[in-house]
Short mmCIF file of C-alpha atoms in Angstrom, two decimals:
data_model
loop_
_atom_site.label_atom_id
_atom_site.label_comp_id
_atom_site.label_asym_id
_atom_site.label_seq_id
_atom_site.Cartn_x
_atom_site.Cartn_y
_atom_site.Cartn_z
CA MET A 1 -200.88 -12.31 42.42
CA SER A 2 -201.66 -14.24 45.61
CA SER A 3 -205.19 -14.37 47.02
CA ASP A 4 -203.99 -12.43 50.06
CA GLY A 5 -203.28 -9.47 47.81
CA GLU A 6 -199.53 -9.95 47.84
CA PRO A 7 -197.76 -10.33 44.49
CA TRP A 8 -196.85 -13.87 43.49
CA PRO A 9 -193.13 -14.18 44.30
CA ALA A 10 -190.87 -13.48 41.38
CA VAL A 11 -187.56 -15.25 41.08
CA SER A 12 -184.66 -13.11 42.26
CA GLN A 13 -180.94 -13.75 41.84
CA ARG A 14 -177.85 -14.11 43.93
CA GLU A 15 -174.22 -14.11 43.02
CA VAL A 16 -172.45 -17.47 43.05
CA SER A 17 -168.77 -18.05 42.61
CA TRP A 18 -167.73 -20.03 39.57
CA ARG A 19 -164.74 -22.29 39.32
CA PRO A 20 -164.05 -22.86 35.64
CA THR A 21 -162.77 -26.23 34.56
CA LEU A 22 -162.06 -25.29 30.97
CA PRO A 23 -158.65 -26.55 29.78
CA ALA A 24 -156.66 -23.71 28.28
CA ASP A 25 -155.22 -25.91 25.54
CA LEU A 26 -158.68 -26.94 24.26
CA VAL A 27 -160.92 -23.90 24.76
CA PRO A 28 -160.36 -20.51 23.10
CA ARG A 29 -159.39 -17.64 25.33
CA SER A 30 -162.58 -15.73 24.48
CA VAL A 31 -164.68 -18.62 25.80
CA ARG A 32 -162.63 -18.89 28.98
CA GLU A 33 -162.98 -15.17 29.60
CA ARG A 34 -166.74 -15.30 29.02
CA HIS A 35 -167.06 -18.04 31.60
CA SER A 36 -164.92 -16.55 34.33
CA GLY A 37 -165.98 -14.83 37.53
CA PRO A 38 -169.26 -15.23 39.44
CA TYR A 39 -172.67 -15.88 37.88
CA LEU A 40 -176.22 -15.11 39.00
CA ALA A 41 -178.33 -18.10 40.10
CA ALA A 42 -182.05 -17.98 40.75
CA VAL A 43 -183.43 -17.54 44.25
CA VAL A 44 -186.79 -19.30 44.34
CA SER A 45 -189.31 -18.42 47.03
CA PRO A 46 -191.40 -21.06 48.82
CA ILE A 47 -195.05 -21.27 47.75
CA ALA A 48 -196.60 -23.86 50.08
CA ALA A 49 -198.55 -21.24 52.04
CA ARG A 50 -199.42 -19.03 49.06
CA THR A 51 -202.62 -19.20 47.03
CA PRO A 52 -202.50 -17.91 43.45
CA SER A 53 -205.13 -15.35 42.53
CA LEU A 54 -206.21 -15.29 38.88
CA ASP A 55 -208.06 -12.74 36.83
CA ALA A 56 -211.66 -13.67 35.98
CA ALA A 57 -210.94 -14.62 32.37
CA THR A 58 -208.13 -17.02 33.29
CA ALA A 59 -210.14 -18.58 36.11
CA THR A 60 -213.11 -19.09 33.74
CA LEU A 61 -210.87 -20.65 31.10
CA ALA A 62 -209.36 -23.02 33.67
CA ASP A 63 -212.83 -24.03 34.87
CA GLU A 64 -213.94 -24.73 31.29
CA ALA A 65 -210.86 -26.83 30.60
CA SER A 66 -211.39 -28.78 33.83
CA ARG A 67 -214.96 -29.58 32.84
CA GLU A 68 -213.85 -30.75 29.40
CA ILE A 69 -211.14 -32.97 30.86
CA ALA A 70 -213.64 -34.54 33.27
CA ARG A 71 -216.22 -35.00 30.51
CA PHE A 72 -213.71 -36.64 28.17
CA ASP A 73 -212.52 -38.93 30.95
CA ALA A 74 -216.11 -39.93 31.75
CA GLN A 75 -216.95 -40.53 28.09
CA LEU A 76 -214.11 -43.01 27.72
CA GLY A 77 -214.46 -44.50 31.18
CA GLY A 78 -216.71 -47.26 29.93
CA GLU A 79 -214.30 -48.35 27.21
CA ILE A 80 -210.91 -47.86 28.82
CA ALA A 81 -209.11 -50.48 26.76
CA PRO A 82 -207.55 -49.78 24.38
CA PHE A 83 -207.80 -46.02 24.60
CA ALA A 84 -206.11 -45.57 27.98
CA THR A 85 -202.95 -47.14 26.55
CA VAL A 86 -203.12 -45.23 23.25
CA LEU A 87 -203.66 -41.88 24.96
CA LEU A 88 -200.93 -42.45 27.56
CA ARG A 89 -198.46 -43.36 24.82
CA SER A 90 -199.55 -40.33 22.77
CA GLU A 91 -199.07 -38.03 25.76
CA SER A 92 -195.61 -39.47 26.34
CA ALA A 93 -194.64 -38.98 22.69
CA SER A 94 -195.90 -35.38 22.72
CA SER A 95 -194.07 -34.55 25.95
CA SER A 96 -190.89 -35.97 24.43
CA GLN A 97 -191.47 -33.96 21.26
CA ILE A 98 -191.49 -30.76 23.31
CA GLU A 99 -187.90 -31.72 24.18
CA GLN A 100 -187.22 -32.32 20.45
CA LEU A 101 -187.23 -36.10 20.90
CA THR A 102 -189.40 -37.43 18.11
CA ALA A 103 -190.32 -40.99 17.19
CA GLY A 104 -193.11 -42.34 15.01
CA ALA A 105 -195.83 -44.65 16.23
CA LYS A 106 -194.26 -47.66 14.53
CA ALA A 107 -190.82 -47.08 16.05
CA ILE A 108 -192.34 -46.74 19.52
CA ALA A 109 -194.47 -49.85 19.09
CA VAL A 110 -191.51 -51.89 17.86
CA ALA A 111 -189.41 -50.66 20.78
CA GLU A 112 -192.10 -51.75 23.23
CA LEU A 113 -191.65 -55.29 21.98
CA GLY A 114 -187.95 -55.13 22.77
CA ASP A 115 -187.05 -55.61 19.11
CA GLY A 116 -184.41 -52.92 19.08
CA ALA A 117 -185.03 -49.22 19.53
CA ASN A 118 -183.48 -46.05 18.27
CA LYS A 119 -182.47 -43.55 20.94
CA ASN A 120 -185.56 -41.37 20.56
CA ALA A 121 -187.96 -44.30 20.70
CA ALA A 122 -186.19 -45.51 23.84
CA SER A 123 -186.60 -42.04 25.35
CA VAL A 124 -190.31 -42.05 24.58
CA LEU A 125 -190.63 -45.46 26.23
CA GLY A 126 -188.95 -43.98 29.29
CA ASN A 127 -191.58 -41.27 29.25
CA VAL A 128 -194.31 -43.92 29.09
CA ARG A 129 -192.81 -45.55 32.19
CA ALA A 130 -192.59 -42.17 33.96
CA MET A 131 -196.23 -41.47 33.16
CA ARG A 132 -197.30 -44.83 34.53
CA ALA A 133 -195.27 -44.22 37.67
CA ALA A 134 -196.88 -40.80 38.05
CA LEU A 135 -200.38 -42.26 37.80
CA ASP A 136 -199.64 -45.26 40.00
CA LEU A 137 -198.10 -43.12 42.75
CA ALA A 138 -200.46 -40.14 42.51
CA ASP A 139 -202.22 -40.90 45.79
CA ASP A 140 -198.94 -40.80 47.70
CA LEU A 141 -197.29 -37.69 46.29
CA ASN A 142 -193.99 -36.92 48.01
CA PRO A 143 -190.36 -36.26 47.01
CA SER A 144 -189.73 -39.99 46.67
CA THR A 145 -192.61 -40.20 44.20
CA ILE A 146 -190.98 -37.55 42.03
CA LEU A 147 -187.67 -39.40 42.20
CA ALA A 148 -189.48 -42.57 41.14
CA MET A 149 -190.97 -40.78 38.11
CA HIS A 150 -187.52 -39.57 37.10
CA ALA A 151 -185.99 -43.00 37.63
CA ALA A 152 -188.64 -44.58 35.42
CA LEU A 153 -187.94 -41.96 32.76
CA LEU A 154 -184.16 -42.33 32.58
CA ASP A 155 -183.20 -45.72 34.05
CA GLU A 156 -182.72 -47.23 30.60
CA VAL A 157 -180.97 -44.31 28.90
CA GLU A 158 -179.13 -42.34 31.62
CA PRO A 159 -178.90 -44.63 34.66
CA THR A 160 -176.16 -42.65 36.39
CA ILE A 161 -178.49 -39.68 37.01
CA ALA A 162 -181.88 -41.42 37.09
CA GLY A 163 -183.85 -40.87 40.29
CA ARG A 164 -181.30 -38.54 41.91
CA TRP A 165 -181.46 -34.83 42.66
CA ARG A 166 -178.78 -32.89 40.88
CA THR A 167 -175.60 -32.06 42.75
CA ASP A 168 -174.26 -29.46 40.31
CA GLN A 169 -175.43 -26.22 38.77
CA VAL A 170 -177.57 -26.51 35.62
CA TRP A 171 -178.65 -23.81 33.21
CA ILE A 172 -181.02 -23.31 30.30
CA GLY A 173 -179.71 -21.83 27.08
CA GLY A 174 -176.27 -20.41 26.52
CA ASP A 175 -173.54 -22.94 25.83
CA THR A 176 -172.17 -26.06 27.49
CA TYR A 177 -169.05 -24.44 28.94
CA GLY A 178 -170.69 -22.59 31.82
CA PRO A 179 -173.78 -20.72 33.05
CA HIS A 180 -172.67 -17.23 32.05
CA GLY A 181 -175.03 -15.87 29.43
CA ALA A 182 -177.67 -18.57 29.92
CA ALA A 183 -181.35 -17.69 29.47
CA PHE A 184 -182.17 -19.00 32.95
CA ILE A 185 -180.00 -20.35 35.75
CA PRO A 186 -181.99 -22.37 38.33
CA PRO A 187 -181.15 -22.31 42.04
CA VAL A 188 -177.96 -23.90 43.30
CA ALA A 189 -178.11 -27.65 43.91
CA ASP A 190 -178.00 -27.41 47.73
CA GLU A 191 -181.37 -25.66 47.71
CA VAL A 192 -183.19 -28.30 45.66
CA PRO A 193 -184.35 -30.73 48.42
CA ALA A 194 -185.97 -28.02 50.55
CA LEU A 195 -187.62 -26.42 47.54
CA ILE A 196 -189.03 -29.79 46.46
CA ASP A 197 -190.41 -30.37 49.97
CA ASP A 198 -192.14 -27.00 49.74
CA LEU A 199 -193.46 -27.78 46.24
CA VAL A 200 -194.91 -31.09 47.41
CA ALA A 201 -196.65 -29.33 50.30
CA PHE A 202 -198.25 -26.95 47.80
CA ALA A 203 -199.16 -29.75 45.38
CA ARG A 204 -200.94 -31.69 48.14
CA ARG A 205 -203.30 -28.81 48.92
CA GLU A 206 -207.01 -29.29 48.31
CA ASP A 207 -208.12 -25.66 48.46
CA VAL A 208 -206.73 -24.63 45.05
CA PRO A 209 -208.65 -25.44 41.83
CA VAL A 210 -207.14 -28.54 40.25
CA LEU A 211 -205.92 -27.12 36.95
CA THR A 212 -204.45 -24.07 38.67
CA LEU A 213 -202.74 -26.33 41.21
CA ALA A 214 -201.28 -28.50 38.44
CA ALA A 215 -200.11 -25.54 36.34
CA VAL A 216 -198.44 -23.69 39.21
CA SER A 217 -196.86 -26.89 40.56
CA HIS A 218 -195.47 -27.64 37.12
CA ALA A 219 -194.07 -24.13 36.68
CA GLN A 220 -192.48 -24.18 40.14
CA PHE A 221 -190.96 -27.59 39.38
CA GLU A 222 -189.48 -26.34 36.11
CA THR A 223 -188.12 -23.28 37.91
CA ILE A 224 -186.40 -25.45 40.54
CA HIS A 225 -185.10 -27.74 37.76
CA PRO A 226 -184.12 -30.45 40.25
CA PHE A 227 -182.46 -32.88 37.83
CA PRO A 228 -179.51 -32.73 35.44
CA ASP A 229 -181.82 -33.87 32.61
CA GLY A 230 -185.43 -34.92 32.15
CA ASN A 231 -186.97 -32.00 34.04
CA GLY A 232 -189.54 -31.10 31.40
CA ARG A 233 -190.84 -34.63 30.93
CA THR A 234 -190.91 -35.34 34.67
CA GLY A 235 -192.62 -32.01 35.28
CA ARG A 236 -195.34 -32.79 32.75
CA ALA A 237 -195.79 -36.24 34.29
CA LEU A 238 -196.33 -34.40 37.58
CA ILE A 239 -199.28 -32.59 35.97
CA HIS A 240 -200.94 -35.94 35.34
CA ALA A 241 -200.19 -37.17 38.84
CA LEU A 242 -202.06 -34.15 40.20
CA LEU A 243 -205.00 -34.51 37.81
CA ARG A 244 -205.32 -38.14 38.94
CA ARG A 245 -204.74 -37.35 42.61
CA GLN A 246 -207.51 -34.75 42.56
CA GLU A 247 -209.71 -37.16 40.55
CA LEU A 248 -210.18 -34.83 37.62
CA THR A 249 -209.09 -37.83 35.58
CA ARG A 250 -209.96 -41.35 36.68
CA ALA A 251 -209.80 -43.58 33.63
CA VAL A 252 -207.62 -42.14 30.86
CA THR A 253 -204.72 -39.79 30.27
CA VAL A 254 -205.72 -36.55 28.58
CA PRO A 255 -202.70 -35.81 26.35
CA VAL A 256 -202.18 -32.24 27.53
CA SER A 257 -198.61 -32.19 26.21
CA ALA A 258 -200.05 -32.53 22.71
CA GLY A 259 -202.00 -29.36 23.40
CA LEU A 260 -198.96 -27.57 24.83
CA LEU A 261 -197.03 -28.63 21.75
CA SER A 262 -199.52 -26.84 19.51
CA GLY A 263 -198.80 -23.60 21.38
CA ILE A 264 -195.19 -24.23 22.29
CA ASP A 265 -194.06 -20.58 22.20
CA ASP A 266 -196.88 -19.58 24.56
CA TYR A 267 -195.93 -22.44 26.89
CA PHE A 268 -192.29 -21.38 27.19
CA ALA A 269 -193.27 -17.72 27.49
CA ALA A 270 -195.68 -18.67 30.28
CA LEU A 271 -192.89 -20.36 32.23
CA THR A 272 -190.84 -17.18 31.92
CA ALA A 273 -193.81 -15.08 33.07
CA TYR A 274 -194.21 -17.35 36.09
CA ARG A 275 -190.61 -16.70 37.08
CA ASP A 276 -191.35 -12.99 36.75
CA GLY A 277 -194.18 -13.31 39.28
CA ASP A 278 -197.25 -13.90 37.10
CA PRO A 279 -198.84 -17.36 37.40
CA ALA A 280 -201.82 -16.58 35.12
CA PRO A 281 -200.10 -17.32 31.77
CA ILE A 282 -199.07 -20.85 32.75
CA VAL A 283 -202.62 -21.58 33.92
CA SER A 284 -203.92 -20.25 30.59
CA ALA A 285 -201.33 -22.27 28.65
CA LEU A 286 -202.29 -25.48 30.43
CA ALA A 287 -206.01 -24.78 30.04
CA ASN A 288 -205.67 -24.00 26.32
CA GLY A 289 -203.44 -27.03 25.92
CA ALA A 290 -205.97 -29.28 27.63
CA LEU A 291 -208.83 -28.00 25.47
CA ALA A 292 -206.81 -28.52 22.28
CA ALA A 293 -205.74 -31.95 23.48
CA VAL A 294 -209.30 -33.08 24.14
CA VAL A 295 -210.37 -32.08 20.61
CA ASN A 296 -207.38 -33.90 19.12
CA ALA A 297 -207.86 -36.97 21.30
CA ARG A 298 -211.56 -37.19 20.41
CA GLU A 299 -210.58 -37.22 16.75
CA LEU A 300 -208.07 -40.00 17.38
CA VAL A 301 -210.61 -42.09 19.28
CA ALA A 302 -213.20 -41.57 16.52
CA GLU A 303 -210.68 -42.69 13.88
CA LEU A 304 -209.83 -45.81 15.87
CA HIS A 305 -213.53 -46.61 16.24
CA GLU A 306 -213.88 -46.31 12.45
CA VAL A 307 -210.86 -48.54 11.88
CA ARG A 308 -212.24 -51.22 14.19
CA ALA A 309 -215.66 -51.04 12.53
CA ARG A 310 -214.07 -51.56 9.09
CA TRP A 311 -212.33 -54.64 10.37
CA ASP A 312 -215.69 -56.08 11.40
CA ASP A 313 -216.78 -55.75 7.77
CA VAL A 314 -213.74 -57.35 6.13
CA VAL A 315 -212.55 -60.05 8.54
CA SER A 316 -214.10 -63.50 8.15
CA ALA A 317 -214.01 -65.37 11.45
CA ARG A 318 -216.41 -66.85 13.97
CA ARG A 319 -217.59 -64.35 16.55
CA ASP A 320 -215.82 -66.32 19.28
CA ALA A 321 -212.57 -66.67 17.32
CA ALA A 322 -209.28 -65.53 18.81
CA ALA A 323 -208.85 -63.29 15.77
CA TRP A 324 -211.25 -60.74 17.28
CA ARG A 325 -209.24 -60.58 20.47
CA VAL A 326 -206.16 -59.94 18.36
CA ALA A 327 -208.08 -57.19 16.53
CA ASP A 328 -208.88 -55.50 19.85
CA LEU A 329 -205.27 -55.88 20.94
CA LEU A 330 -204.05 -54.19 17.76
CA LEU A 331 -205.81 -50.96 18.68
CA ARG A 332 -203.52 -50.49 21.68
CA GLN A 333 -200.51 -52.44 20.39
CA PRO A 334 -200.41 -51.89 16.61
CA VAL A 335 -197.21 -53.91 16.17
CA LEU A 336 -197.28 -57.51 17.42
CA ASP A 337 -195.06 -60.54 17.64
CA ALA A 338 -196.14 -64.11 18.31
CA ALA A 339 -195.14 -63.97 21.98
CA THR A 340 -197.31 -60.89 22.59
CA ILE A 341 -200.29 -62.46 20.83
CA ALA A 342 -199.95 -65.62 22.89
CA ARG A 343 -199.64 -63.74 26.17
CA GLU A 344 -202.35 -61.14 25.61
CA VAL A 345 -204.91 -63.24 23.76
CA GLY A 346 -204.54 -66.40 25.80
CA VAL A 347 -203.43 -68.83 23.11
CA THR A 348 -200.38 -71.03 22.86
CA PRO A 349 -197.39 -69.66 20.95
CA GLY A 350 -198.01 -72.31 18.33
CA ASN A 351 -201.55 -71.01 17.77
CA ALA A 352 -200.61 -67.32 17.67
CA LEU A 353 -200.23 -67.29 13.89
CA ARG A 354 -203.50 -69.17 13.49
CA ALA A 355 -205.27 -66.46 15.47
CA LEU A 356 -203.68 -63.86 13.20
CA GLU A 357 -204.53 -65.55 9.88
CA PRO A 358 -208.04 -64.04 9.35
CA LEU A 359 -206.57 -60.58 9.89
CA LEU A 360 -203.74 -61.28 7.46
CA ALA A 361 -206.19 -62.55 4.86
CA ALA A 362 -208.27 -59.36 5.20
CA GLY A 363 -205.25 -57.08 4.96
CA VAL A 364 -205.79 -55.75 8.49
CA VAL A 365 -202.21 -56.66 9.39
CA THR A 366 -199.08 -57.18 7.33
CA GLU A 367 -195.72 -58.72 8.18
CA PHE A 368 -192.94 -56.19 7.61
CA THR A 369 -189.65 -57.71 8.74
CA GLY A 370 -189.26 -60.33 6.00
CA ARG A 371 -187.63 -62.59 8.58
CA ALA A 372 -188.25 -66.31 8.83
CA ARG A 373 -188.17 -66.11 12.63
CA HIS A 374 -189.07 -63.41 15.17
CA ARG A 375 -191.47 -61.85 12.72
CA LEU A 376 -193.48 -58.69 13.44
CA TRP A 377 -196.90 -57.70 12.15
CA GLN A 378 -198.33 -54.19 11.92
CA ALA A 379 -201.79 -52.67 11.69
CA ALA A 380 -201.02 -49.80 9.33
CA GLU A 381 -204.38 -48.08 9.81
CA VAL A 382 -203.83 -47.74 13.55
CA LEU A 383 -200.28 -46.48 13.10
CA THR A 384 -201.52 -43.92 10.57
CA ALA A 385 -204.19 -42.67 12.98
CA VAL A 386 -201.70 -42.27 15.83
CA ASP A 387 -199.19 -40.50 13.60
CA ALA A 388 -201.97 -38.20 12.39
CA PHE A 389 -202.68 -37.31 16.03
CA ALA A 390 -199.03 -36.34 16.44
CA THR A 391 -199.10 -34.28 13.24
CA ARG A 392 -202.15 -32.36 14.42
CA ALA A 393 -200.51 -31.77 17.79
CA GLY A 394 -197.47 -30.25 16.12
CA ARG A 395 -199.48 -27.66 14.21
CA ARG A 396 -199.54 -24.15 15.59
CA GLN A 397 -203.00 -23.27 16.86
CA ALA A 398 -204.30 -19.89 17.90
CA PRO A 399 -204.83 -19.64 21.68
CA ARG A 400 -208.32 -19.11 23.00
CA PRO A 401 -209.04 -15.55 24.14
#
C-alpha cells in the first residue's frame, strides 16, 4: 500500500517475442517446443513518487531494528579497527552464501593476500570490493555508483559483464535454454536504464524511514534485475550504501545478509510478495535480518575480545614491542605473510619474522604452508570465531512476530 491510499504497484506482464537459438542437432525436440513462441516479461512500475505505507506492526519492527543498528554502530564506533574490517568481510561472505557461494574464513584470508584463491573465495573478495565501493560512494548515489559496485564485484571473475547494464533478457528459475517456464522474468533490457533512474530517485528521498527505504529499494532493484549476474550481491550492497547515506551506520557494517541468510525462505518469499504489490514483507525480512545480525555480530565481537585478552596473558613481549601491533593486525587479517606484517606494522621485511616470534612462541599463530619461502601464518582462534559466526548465520531462526 502507498501512503496516498493507492495500492503499491504490482508487477504486471507483457508478451515478448522469442527468437530461439537452440540448435536442432543438439537440443531435444521437446525442449525446443517448450521454448518456442512468445514469453511474458515483467512490466515494472516507477516508484520514485510513491511512498510505501506499512501496517503498525511492520513499522514498529522496522523502527526497533533501526535503533538496534544505530546502537550497535555507536557501540563499536570507538574501536573501529579491527571490527569494521571483520564485519564487512563477514557481510560479504554471507551475501555470497545467499547465492550459494561459500568460502571459509581461512580461504578468504589467504585469497586477500594474493596467494591463490579458489573460485568461491575470489567471488567473496569481489563482494568485499563491492561493499567498499558501496560505502565509499554512498553520498553520491546515482546509476554510475551502482555500475561501480557491480564492476568492483565482478571485474576479477567476469570482466566482460562487470559494470554494464544487461543487453539481453534474463530470467530466474527454469532452465538455461530460454525464459519459458521461469519463476520470474524481469523486464526487457531496453527498460533497465529508465527503471534504474527511477529507483535512484526513490533511493535518494529523505522522507521515507531509512530501513523501509533500503528494503523497498533493494526489492525494486532485484525486480529490475539490471545485470546478467551479480544482482543479489549488488542489491544487498545497495542496502548498505543507503544505511550509510542516511547515517544509520557511520562506523561499521552491520552484516544484515547474515540475518537474511538465517531466514532465507522468508527473504525470497518477501521479494515475491513485493512483486505482487506488498512491500511490508521485505521490510519485515530486512528488519528481522538486521536484528538477528546484530545479535550474531555482538557474539563475534565478544569472542574476538576474549581471544585478544587471552593473547595478553600468554605472549611475552615488551609493551612497546611490534608483536602487539601484529596481534592487533591478526584480529582483522587472521592470515599473514611477511610483506603484510612489514607494511601494516611498520617494520622492515627483514624484521617481520622477529615481530612475529613472541606470537609463535605462545602458540597464537602457526605457520601452515610448510614452505621455505613465501610462508603464511594463521591465527586459528580468530578463524574459528569468524567461521562460527558464519555457522550461526546459516542456522534457521524463527522470525520475530
